[in-house]
Short mmCIF file of C-alpha atoms in Angstrom, two decimals:
data_model
loop_
_atom_site.label_atom_id
_atom_site.label_comp_id
_atom_site.label_asym_id
_atom_site.label_seq_id
_atom_site.Cartn_x
_atom_site.Cartn_y
_atom_site.Cartn_z
CA MET A 1 -79.63 -202.77 170.18
CA PRO A 2 -80.15 -201.14 173.59
CA ALA A 3 -76.54 -199.93 173.56
CA ARG A 4 -76.86 -198.23 170.15
CA CYS A 5 -80.55 -197.33 169.98
CA ALA A 6 -81.75 -197.06 173.58
CA ARG A 7 -84.03 -194.17 172.64
CA PHE A 8 -85.06 -192.61 169.35
CA THR A 9 -88.00 -190.87 167.71
CA ALA A 10 -89.86 -191.82 164.56
CA THR A 11 -92.52 -190.00 162.56
CA THR A 12 -95.45 -191.91 161.09
CA GLU A 13 -96.93 -191.32 157.64
CA ASN A 14 -99.68 -189.32 159.41
CA GLY A 15 -97.10 -187.04 161.01
CA LEU A 16 -97.40 -188.45 164.54
CA VAL A 17 -94.13 -188.40 166.45
CA GLU A 18 -93.35 -191.59 168.34
CA ASP A 19 -90.83 -191.80 171.16
CA VAL A 20 -89.32 -195.31 171.24
CA GLN A 21 -87.31 -196.83 174.08
CA VAL A 22 -85.38 -200.10 173.73
CA GLN A 23 -84.19 -202.08 176.76
CA GLU A 24 -82.94 -205.57 177.40
CA ALA A 25 -85.69 -207.85 178.69
CA PRO A 26 -84.67 -210.49 181.23
CA LEU A 27 -85.16 -214.10 180.11
CA PRO A 28 -84.72 -217.39 181.97
CA GLU A 29 -81.46 -219.29 181.48
CA VAL A 30 -82.81 -221.76 178.91
CA GLY A 31 -81.52 -223.06 175.59
CA ASP A 32 -78.01 -222.49 174.29
CA ALA A 33 -78.46 -218.76 173.59
CA ARG A 34 -81.17 -216.19 174.13
CA GLN A 35 -81.86 -212.49 173.69
CA GLY A 36 -84.76 -210.45 174.98
CA LEU A 37 -85.75 -206.89 174.12
CA ARG A 38 -88.48 -204.63 175.45
CA LEU A 39 -89.67 -201.92 173.09
CA THR A 40 -91.88 -199.18 174.49
CA LEU A 41 -93.49 -196.71 172.12
CA TYR A 42 -95.05 -193.48 173.37
CA THR A 43 -97.18 -191.27 171.14
CA THR A 44 -100.10 -188.88 171.18
CA THR A 45 -102.90 -189.42 168.68
CA SER A 46 -104.22 -186.64 166.46
CA GLU A 47 -107.15 -186.43 168.94
CA GLY A 48 -104.70 -185.69 171.79
CA GLN A 49 -104.88 -189.10 173.46
CA ASP A 50 -101.62 -190.43 174.93
CA VAL A 51 -100.89 -194.01 173.89
CA VAL A 52 -98.24 -196.44 175.15
CA LEU A 53 -97.49 -199.69 173.32
CA THR A 54 -95.12 -202.17 174.95
CA MET A 55 -93.68 -205.25 173.24
CA ASP A 56 -91.31 -207.91 174.52
CA VAL A 57 -89.40 -209.71 171.77
CA ALA A 58 -87.47 -212.89 172.58
CA ALA A 59 -85.30 -215.23 170.52
CA VAL A 60 -83.96 -218.52 171.85
CA ARG A 61 -81.63 -221.10 170.27
CA VAL A 62 -81.71 -224.75 171.29
CA GLY A 63 -79.03 -226.70 169.42
CA GLU A 64 -79.40 -225.90 165.73
CA ASP A 65 -83.04 -224.83 166.09
CA SER A 66 -84.49 -221.59 167.37
CA PHE A 67 -87.76 -219.81 167.99
CA ALA A 68 -88.89 -216.24 168.48
CA LEU A 69 -91.92 -214.82 170.22
CA THR A 70 -93.53 -211.50 170.94
CA ASN A 71 -95.72 -210.39 173.83
CA GLY A 72 -97.23 -206.98 173.38
CA GLY A 73 -100.12 -204.75 174.24
CA LEU A 74 -101.28 -201.31 175.24
CA GLY A 75 -99.76 -200.03 178.45
CA ASP A 76 -97.41 -202.34 180.32
CA VAL A 77 -96.91 -206.01 179.49
CA PRO A 78 -95.92 -208.43 182.24
CA ASN A 79 -92.39 -209.68 181.55
CA GLU A 80 -93.25 -212.74 183.66
CA ALA A 81 -95.57 -213.89 180.85
CA THR A 82 -92.74 -213.54 178.32
CA GLN A 83 -90.39 -215.45 180.60
CA ALA A 84 -92.93 -218.26 181.09
CA ALA A 85 -93.52 -218.54 177.33
CA VAL A 86 -89.76 -218.67 176.69
CA GLN A 87 -89.36 -221.40 179.33
CA ILE A 88 -92.18 -223.50 177.88
CA GLY A 89 -91.01 -222.93 174.31
CA ALA A 90 -87.43 -223.98 175.07
CA LEU A 91 -88.59 -227.15 176.84
CA ARG A 92 -90.93 -228.00 173.98
CA LEU A 93 -88.25 -227.42 171.36
CA ALA A 94 -85.81 -229.61 173.32
CA ASP A 95 -88.46 -232.38 173.47
CA ILE A 96 -89.08 -232.15 169.71
CA ARG A 97 -85.33 -232.35 169.06
CA LYS A 98 -85.08 -235.50 171.25
CA GLN A 99 -88.04 -237.12 169.46
CA GLY A 100 -86.48 -236.35 166.07
CA ARG A 101 -83.23 -238.05 167.05
CA ALA A 102 -85.13 -241.09 168.38
CA GLU A 103 -86.87 -241.52 165.00
CA VAL A 104 -83.60 -241.49 163.03
#
């Protein structure tokens, strides 16, 4: 997505113009496959207030299972928190997969 849609604008139903940036978000080397994106949305409200919304989106595959998570908020969001959640999620999913095989 960053290669094709690194930056674009969108207009809300209320007529506000939003400037959206899409970048790759670094993730730890966990699971069998992973992808991280950082979306940053800039807009100005009808009252003239500048607003920035940042969201990290991550998807991780472990074997045949996968999980996705988001970490977002106003202003900047620490990517370290996204990376920590991905690390913990991948370890937990691997543990669940091991327990499932042990029960079979």
